[in-house]
Amino acid sequence: MTMQYYQQARLIVLGLCLTTLIGDTSAGNILAVFPHFGFSHFKVVQPLLSELAQRGHHVTVISYVKNPLAAQLPNYEQLLTSDANEDQASTTINVVPLAEHTPTRSLPVLLKEYYDLFSEGQTTCGRLYASGHVATVLERHKEQPYDLLLTEYFSNDCQLALAKLMQLPIIGVSTCALMPYFYDRIDLPDNPAYVQSEFVGFAQPLLWHERLLNFVQAKLLKLLYKLHTNRADQKLIKQHLAIDIDVDEVARDQTAFILVNQHYSHMGSRPVTPQLIEVGGMHITSDAKKHLPQEVEQFLQRSPQGVIFISWGSMVRASSIDADKLQAMLQVLSQQPLNVIWKWETDEHPQVDANKFLFVKWAPQLALLCQPRVKLFWAHAGLLGMTEALHCGKPLLMTPIYGDQFLNAYAAQQRGVGLKLDYEQINVTTLQETLQELSHANYAVSAEKLSQVFNGRQRTPLESAIWSVEHVLQHGLFATKLLQSPGIELNWFIYHSLDSIAILLVLVLLIIASWRALFPAQSKRQSKAQTQQRAGKKSRK
Ligand SMILES: *[C@@H]1O[C@H](CO)[C@@H](O)[C@H](O)[C@H]1NC(C)=O
C-alpha cells in the first residue's frame, strides 16, 4: 500500500519535472518593439505582452509607454525609449486639441495626415535608436537568441532592421484599422471599390467620387510610404548600424502574421488571407472590468433613469472644445432626462448642476460602459472605445476627430447602433434632434444584437493572438514561408495577369490579321457592299 503511494508520488514528481522541462524548452524569447508614444496604441498590445510573460515566455519590450505591471510580471523586461521619470499622464494621453479635427476627407487632408504620421514615425524611430536599446538587444541576441520580433505596423519600419539582422519571423500588430501600406506585404486584397483605407471613411456603398478618392489614395499612399517613409527609415538604419537594408523586402520575406485590431461585425466582411488575424477586442480582459471609482459608483446609484457617458478618448483634450459648442452641449444635455458622466482632463470644468453632471479626469471606460445604467456613449469613434461599446452593447453618438475615426463611425452607423454628429455641426438644434432619434429603442436593440455577434467568437481575441505567437515561436521562418502567398514574389505585370492578357490580345490580333490576309477580296467586297448600302439609305432620306 505505502509502496504504491510512493510509486504514485514518484510518477507525479517525474511528471511535474517533465512538464517544467517541456515548458522551459518551448518557452520562447520574444523581442517586442512598440516605440509609438500613444497610450491607446500600447494599450492594445499590453494584455498580449503580459499574457505571454505569464505563460513562461521571455519578453523584452522596447516601448515608449510604461507598463505599470512590468515589475510584477515574471520574465518581462521593460526597456523604455522615454525618460523613466517622465510624467506619462501628460505625454501619452490628452495630446490632441480639438482644433486638430479634420472635417473633410479630401486628398490634401489625407496627404497632410500622411505627412504628420511620417514625421511622428521618424521622431519615434530617432528616439528608438538614440535610446541605445537596439544595440543592447543586438548584443544580447549573440548570447541568447531571440525567436520572434513582435512589433507595430503603423507609420514606420525602422525597427525591422532587427528582424533582418537576427533573421527573425515578424508578427506585425495594427492597433488601428490597417494602414494602406501593409496590404501588399501579405497579399491582402484591398479592392478600393469597397475596402476603405484607414485614411478615408465614407458610408457604404461608396459614391463614384468616393471610390475615386479611395482608389487614388490607396495607390498614392503606398507609393509615398515606400519612396518616402521607408527611405527615411533606411537612412536612419544606415546612420546607426552602418548597413543597407530594404525594409519593405524584409517585411515581405519575414512577416508571418498581421494581427489587426478590428472585427468584421463592426468594420465589415472582406476577403482575408491566413496571415491576417482579427483580434478586435484583444484589450478587453476581465481584469480591465475592475471596480469603478467610488464617486462614479455613487453617481450611478443616484441616476435611476440612466446616464450618457461622454468620452472623446485618451488622446483628445475635451477641454479644448470651442465655447459655443460647449454652451450648446450643456444646454441640450441639461434639458434631456439622462444624467451625464463626462471625461474631462482638467481641474476647471463647466460649473453646472452637480446632480446631473459628473466630470471625471479618467474613467475606467470599459467597466463604466458595461454598467446597465449607461444608456448612451458619446464617443469620438476611436477604435478602443468603439470596441468596448460593441462588447458592452451600447448605442453610440459619434463625433470623429481624426484618423480612422470617420471610418469607424460610419461602420457603426451602417450597422444601426449609432449616429454620427460631426464636430463642426454641433449646435442646439442638431444635438437635440440626434439625441431624440437615438432615444428610439431600435438603436439599443441593434447594439445588443451586434454585441452578441461580436462576442461570439470561436476563440477570444487574446487566445487567437497567443496562438499565432506560439505557432511562430514553435515553427519559426519555416511556418512563415508556408503562410506566405506566392503573390508577394511576383512583379506587378505578372501579378495582374497582364502577361496572359497581352498574349491573348496578340493572338486575337493575329487571327484578325490572318483572316484579312487570307480572304482580302471577300472582306473588301463586303465592306464595299456595306458602304454602298449606307450610301443608298442616306440618299433615300
Ligand atoms: C445648426 O447646424 C445645422 C447644420 O450645420 C444648421 O443647418 C442649423 O442652421 C444650425 N442651427 C443653429 C440654430 O445654429
Tab-separated table of N, CA, C and O in Angstrom, residues 86-160:
chain	number	residue	atom	x	y	z
A	86	GLU	N	9.642	60.533	-16.645
A	86	GLU	CA	8.635	61.353	-17.325
A	86	GLU	C	7.238	61.090	-16.749
A	86	GLU	O	6.877	59.953	-16.461
A	87	ASP	N	6.475	62.169	-16.587
A	87	ASP	CA	5.099	62.031	-16.129
A	87	ASP	C	4.247	61.682	-17.356
A	87	ASP	O	3.825	62.565	-18.095
A	88	GLN	N	3.984	60.392	-17.554
A	88	GLN	CA	3.333	59.970	-18.795
A	88	GLN	C	1.867	60.373	-18.860
A	88	GLN	O	1.258	60.302	-19.919
A	89	ALA	N	1.325	60.805	-17.733
A	89	ALA	CA	-0.069	61.269	-17.741
A	89	ALA	C	-0.212	62.510	-18.623
A	89	ALA	O	-1.306	62.849	-19.045
A	90	SER	N	0.907	63.213	-18.895
A	90	SER	CA	0.788	64.406	-19.726
A	90	SER	C	1.392	64.213	-21.113
A	90	SER	O	1.189	65.039	-21.987
A	91	THR	N	2.122	63.117	-21.335
A	91	THR	CA	2.783	62.960	-22.637
A	91	THR	C	2.196	61.865	-23.504
A	91	THR	O	2.387	61.870	-24.714
A	92	THR	N	1.500	60.921	-22.902
A	92	THR	CA	0.966	59.838	-23.729
A	92	THR	C	-0.555	59.921	-23.850
A	92	THR	O	-1.150	59.178	-24.615
A	93	ILE	N	-1.181	60.801	-23.074
A	93	ILE	CA	-2.633	60.986	-23.212
A	93	ILE	C	-2.947	62.481	-23.269
A	93	ILE	O	-2.108	63.316	-22.931
A	94	ASN	N	-4.160	62.806	-23.706
A	94	ASN	CA	-4.625	64.197	-23.811
A	94	ASN	C	-3.672	65.069	-24.627
A	94	ASN	O	-3.351	66.185	-24.244
A	95	VAL	N	-3.197	64.544	-25.744
A	95	VAL	CA	-2.214	65.282	-26.521
A	95	VAL	C	-2.797	65.970	-27.756
A	95	VAL	O	-2.135	66.787	-28.382
A	96	VAL	N	-4.041	65.645	-28.106
A	96	VAL	CA	-4.608	66.215	-29.329
A	96	VAL	C	-5.691	67.243	-28.998
A	96	VAL	O	-6.733	66.887	-28.464
A	97	PRO	N	-5.444	68.539	-29.306
A	97	PRO	CA	-6.505	69.524	-29.102
A	97	PRO	C	-7.570	69.384	-30.188
A	97	PRO	O	-7.272	68.932	-31.298
A	98	LEU	N	-8.794	69.760	-29.874
A	98	LEU	CA	-9.894	69.594	-30.835
A	98	LEU	C	-9.716	70.437	-32.093
A	98	LEU	O	-10.311	70.158	-33.122
A	99	ALA	N	-8.859	71.480	-31.998
A	99	ALA	CA	-8.594	72.306	-33.177
A	99	ALA	C	-7.991	71.466	-34.301
A	99	ALA	O	-8.030	71.845	-35.465
A	100	GLU	N	-7.431	70.319	-33.968
A	100	GLU	CA	-6.796	69.480	-34.995
A	100	GLU	C	-7.776	68.562	-35.712
A	100	GLU	O	-7.358	67.675	-36.440
A	101	HIS	N	-9.069	68.749	-35.472
A	101	HIS	CA	-10.002	67.842	-36.138
A	101	HIS	C	-10.019	68.118	-37.641
A	101	HIS	O	-9.830	69.245	-38.090
A	102	THR	N	-10.187	67.052	-38.431
A	102	THR	CA	-10.138	67.162	-39.882
A	102	THR	C	-11.518	66.843	-40.439
A	102	THR	O	-11.868	65.682	-40.597
A	103	PRO	N	-12.317	67.889	-40.710
A	103	PRO	CA	-13.711	67.667	-41.060
A	103	PRO	C	-13.929	66.963	-42.394
A	103	PRO	O	-14.868	66.204	-42.542
A	104	THR	N	-13.082	67.213	-43.397
A	104	THR	CA	-13.319	66.562	-44.685
A	104	THR	C	-12.214	65.560	-44.954
A	104	THR	O	-11.112	65.693	-44.449
A	105	ARG	N	-12.537	64.561	-45.768
A	105	ARG	CA	-11.535	63.543	-46.096
A	105	ARG	C	-11.097	63.751	-47.539
A	105	ARG	O	-11.173	62.840	-48.349
A	106	SER	N	-10.649	64.964	-47.863
A	106	SER	CA	-10.200	65.238	-49.226
A	106	SER	C	-8.746	64.814	-49.372
A	106	SER	O	-8.062	64.561	-48.382
A	107	LEU	N	-8.259	64.780	-50.604
A	107	LEU	CA	-6.895	64.331	-50.847
A	107	LEU	C	-5.855	65.187	-50.110
A	107	LEU	O	-4.947	64.632	-49.467
A	108	PRO	N	-5.961	66.530	-50.153
A	108	PRO	CA	-4.974	67.332	-49.405
A	108	PRO	C	-4.969	67.005	-47.908
A	108	PRO	O	-3.898	66.932	-47.287
A	109	VAL	N	-6.156	66.779	-47.324
A	109	VAL	CA	-6.235	66.433	-45.898
A	109	VAL	C	-5.530	65.099	-45.644
A	109	VAL	O	-4.771	64.946	-44.684
A	110	LEU	N	-5.767	64.140	-46.535
A	110	LEU	CA	-5.146	62.820	-46.370
A	110	LEU	C	-3.634	62.902	-46.497
A	110	LEU	O	-2.900	62.248	-45.756
A	111	LEU	N	-3.183	63.723	-47.450
A	111	LEU	CA	-1.735	63.846	-47.640
A	111	LEU	C	-1.096	64.506	-46.422
A	111	LEU	O	-0.016	64.116	-45.982
A	112	LYS	N	-1.811	65.485	-45.860
A	112	LYS	CA	-1.291	66.133	-44.659
A	112	LYS	C	-1.232	65.117	-43.517
A	112	LYS	O	-0.261	65.059	-42.765
A	113	GLU	N	-2.285	64.299	-43.404
A	113	GLU	CA	-2.317	63.299	-42.346
A	113	GLU	C	-1.185	62.290	-42.537
A	113	GLU	O	-0.531	61.883	-41.574
A	114	TYR	N	-0.948	61.915	-43.808
A	114	TYR	CA	0.181	61.021	-44.084
A	114	TYR	C	1.477	61.675	-43.603
A	114	TYR	O	2.298	61.049	-42.937
A	115	TYR	N	1.634	62.952	-43.948
A	115	TYR	CA	2.887	63.629	-43.611
A	115	TYR	C	3.069	63.755	-42.087
A	115	TYR	O	4.162	63.554	-41.562
A	116	ASP	N	1.985	64.066	-41.398
A	116	ASP	CA	2.062	64.161	-39.925
A	116	ASP	C	2.470	62.824	-39.316
A	116	ASP	O	3.301	62.768	-38.408
A	117	LEU	N	1.881	61.755	-39.842
A	117	LEU	CA	2.222	60.423	-39.326
A	117	LEU	C	3.667	60.066	-39.653
A	117	LEU	O	4.363	59.439	-38.859
A	118	PHE	N	4.112	60.488	-40.839
A	118	PHE	CA	5.501	60.253	-41.238
A	118	PHE	C	6.445	60.940	-40.234
A	118	PHE	O	7.377	60.324	-39.721
A	119	SER	N	6.179	62.218	-39.944
A	119	SER	CA	7.053	62.971	-39.029
A	119	SER	C	7.054	62.327	-37.649
A	119	SER	O	8.114	62.155	-37.032
A	120	GLU	N	5.854	61.974	-37.200
A	120	GLU	CA	5.715	61.320	-35.901
A	120	GLU	C	6.525	60.022	-35.875
A	120	GLU	O	7.242	59.732	-34.919
A	121	GLY	N	6.414	59.257	-36.966
A	121	GLY	CA	7.112	57.972	-37.081
A	121	GLY	C	8.618	58.155	-37.041
A	121	GLY	O	9.332	57.371	-36.407
A	122	GLN	N	9.093	59.200	-37.717
A	122	GLN	CA	10.539	59.414	-37.738
A	122	GLN	C	11.045	59.869	-36.369
A	122	GLN	O	12.148	59.509	-35.957
A	123	THR	N	10.243	60.661	-35.663
A	123	THR	CA	10.615	61.044	-34.289
A	123	THR	C	10.715	59.781	-33.434
A	123	THR	O	11.664	59.596	-32.668
A	124	THR	N	9.705	58.912	-33.594
A	124	THR	CA	9.679	57.644	-32.858
A	124	THR	C	10.937	56.826	-33.151
A	124	THR	O	11.582	56.300	-32.243
A	125	CYS	N	11.295	56.745	-34.431
A	125	CYS	CA	12.470	55.969	-34.839
A	125	CYS	C	13.752	56.572	-34.282
A	125	CYS	O	14.631	55.852	-33.805
A	126	GLY	N	13.835	57.904	-34.362
A	126	GLY	CA	15.027	58.588	-33.846
A	126	GLY	C	15.213	58.272	-32.376
A	126	GLY	O	16.310	57.952	-31.905
A	127	ARG	N	14.107	58.315	-31.640
A	127	ARG	CA	14.133	58.050	-30.204
A	127	ARG	C	14.545	56.598	-29.931
A	127	ARG	O	15.304	56.317	-29.015
A	128	LEU	N	14.007	55.695	-30.759
A	128	LEU	CA	14.301	54.268	-30.584
A	128	LEU	C	15.801	54.013	-30.719
A	128	LEU	O	16.412	53.345	-29.872
A	129	TYR	N	16.418	54.571	-31.765
A	129	TYR	CA	17.839	54.304	-31.982
A	129	TYR	C	18.704	55.070	-30.984
A	129	TYR	O	19.752	54.571	-30.560
A	130	ALA	N	18.254	56.275	-30.607
A	130	ALA	CA	19.035	57.065	-29.647
A	130	ALA	C	19.017	56.427	-28.258
A	130	ALA	O	19.926	56.646	-27.454
A	131	SER	N	17.983	55.612	-27.974
A	131	SER	CA	17.859	55.031	-26.630
A	131	SER	C	18.969	54.031	-26.323
A	131	SER	O	19.218	53.703	-25.166
A	132	GLY	N	19.620	53.512	-27.370
A	132	GLY	CA	20.681	52.525	-27.157
A	132	GLY	C	20.153	51.099	-27.004
A	132	GLY	O	20.917	50.142	-26.964
A	133	HIS	N	18.827	50.953	-26.949
A	133	HIS	CA	18.258	49.622	-26.723
A	133	HIS	C	18.429	48.702	-27.938
A	133	HIS	O	18.482	47.487	-27.794
A	134	VAL	N	18.494	49.305	-29.136
A	134	VAL	CA	18.691	48.493	-30.336
A	134	VAL	C	20.046	47.789	-30.235
A	134	VAL	O	20.150	46.577	-30.446
A	135	ALA	N	21.061	48.560	-29.867
A	135	ALA	CA	22.406	47.982	-29.704
A	135	ALA	C	22.400	46.920	-28.604
A	135	ALA	O	22.990	45.845	-28.754
A	136	THR	N	21.684	47.209	-27.514
A	136	THR	CA	21.624	46.259	-26.385
A	136	THR	C	21.065	44.913	-26.820
A	136	THR	O	21.650	43.870	-26.546
A	137	VAL	N	19.910	44.939	-27.521
A	137	VAL	CA	19.294	43.659	-27.870
A	137	VAL	C	20.085	42.933	-28.961
A	137	VAL	O	20.123	41.703	-28.980
A	138	LEU	N	20.730	43.691	-29.844
A	138	LEU	CA	21.565	43.052	-30.877
A	138	LEU	C	22.717	42.301	-30.217
A	138	LEU	O	23.061	41.188	-30.605
A	139	GLU	N	23.289	42.926	-29.197
A	139	GLU	CA	24.393	42.321	-28.452
A	139	GLU	C	23.896	41.064	-27.731
A	139	GLU	O	24.510	40.000	-27.780
A	140	ARG	N	22.741	41.201	-27.096
A	140	ARG	CA	22.208	40.100	-26.311
A	140	ARG	C	21.832	38.897	-27.178
A	140	ARG	O	21.915	37.754	-26.749
A	141	HIS	N	21.395	39.195	-28.376
A	141	HIS	CA	20.974	38.145	-29.309
A	141	HIS	C	22.095	37.133	-29.554
A	141	HIS	O	21.851	35.955	-29.807
A	142	LYS	N	23.360	37.599	-29.462
A	142	LYS	CA	24.500	36.708	-29.698
A	142	LYS	C	24.579	35.628	-28.625
A	142	LYS	O	24.983	34.505	-28.882
A	143	GLU	N	24.182	35.987	-27.392
A	143	GLU	CA	24.253	35.036	-26.269
A	143	GLU	C	22.956	34.219	-26.174
A	143	GLU	O	22.974	33.009	-26.070
A	144	GLN	N	21.839	34.970	-26.177
A	144	GLN	CA	20.528	34.319	-26.007
A	144	GLN	C	19.662	34.726	-27.186
A	144	GLN	O	18.978	35.747	-27.134
A	145	PRO	N	19.660	33.944	-28.240
A	145	PRO	CA	18.983	34.366	-29.470
A	145	PRO	C	17.479	34.607	-29.265
A	145	PRO	O	16.815	33.851	-28.552
A	146	TYR	N	17.002	35.660	-29.887
A	146	TYR	CA	15.558	35.906	-29.912
A	146	TYR	C	14.925	35.009	-30.971
A	146	TYR	O	15.593	34.587	-31.923
A	147	ASP	N	13.624	34.730	-30.777
A	147	ASP	CA	12.922	33.842	-31.700
A	147	ASP	C	11.921	34.569	-32.585
A	147	ASP	O	11.428	34.018	-33.566
A	148	LEU	N	11.546	35.781	-32.180
A	148	LEU	CA	10.430	36.437	-32.870
A	148	LEU	C	10.491	37.939	-32.617
A	148	LEU	O	10.788	38.369	-31.498
A	149	LEU	N	10.190	38.714	-33.667
A	149	LEU	CA	10.015	40.152	-33.474
A	149	LEU	C	8.520	40.456	-33.537
A	149	LEU	O	7.859	40.204	-34.549
A	150	LEU	N	8.014	40.980	-32.426
A	150	LEU	CA	6.616	41.390	-32.350
A	150	LEU	C	6.647	42.913	-32.361
A	150	LEU	O	7.292	43.529	-31.513
A	151	THR	N	5.999	43.523	-33.362
A	151	THR	CA	6.117	44.976	-33.449
A	151	THR	C	4.854	45.601	-34.011
A	151	THR	O	3.947	44.895	-34.463
A	152	GLU	N	4.800	46.927	-33.986
A	152	GLU	CA	3.605	47.607	-34.500
A	152	GLU	C	3.812	47.979	-35.961
A	152	GLU	O	4.852	48.510	-36.340
A	153	TYR	N	2.813	47.677	-36.777
A	153	TYR	CA	2.794	48.152	-38.160
A	153	TYR	C	1.913	49.390	-38.196
A	153	TYR	O	0.693	49.286	-38.230
A	154	PHE	N	2.565	50.555	-38.174
A	154	PHE	CA	1.763	51.778	-38.148
A	154	PHE	C	2.322	52.846	-39.088
A	154	PHE	O	1.830	53.001	-40.196
A	155	SER	N	3.380	53.543	-38.674
A	155	SER	CA	3.842	54.629	-39.543
A	155	SER	C	5.348	54.627	-39.768
A	155	SER	O	5.889	55.612	-40.246
A	156	ASN	N	6.022	53.549	-39.416
A	156	ASN	CA	7.466	53.453	-39.659
A	156	ASN	C	7.907	51.993	-39.609
A	156	ASN	O	7.238	51.162	-38.997
A	157	ASP	N	9.048	51.719	-40.258
A	157	ASP	CA	9.566	50.343	-40.299
A	157	ASP	C	11.031	50.271	-39.890
A	157	ASP	O	11.686	49.261	-40.143
A	158	CYS	N	11.562	51.325	-39.281
A	158	CYS	CA	12.996	51.342	-38.960
A	158	CYS	C	13.378	50.183	-38.034
A	158	CYS	O	14.513	49.720	-38.053
A	159	GLN	N	12.410	49.702	-37.245
A	159	GLN	CA	12.701	48.624	-36.288
A	159	GLN	C	12.917	47.282	-36.984
A	159	GLN	O	13.398	46.333	-36.381
A	160	LEU	N	12.543	47.191	-38.274
A	160	LEU	CA	12.661	45.907	-38.969
A	160	LEU	C	14.105	45.519	-39.240
A	160	LEU	O	14.392	44.363	-39.582
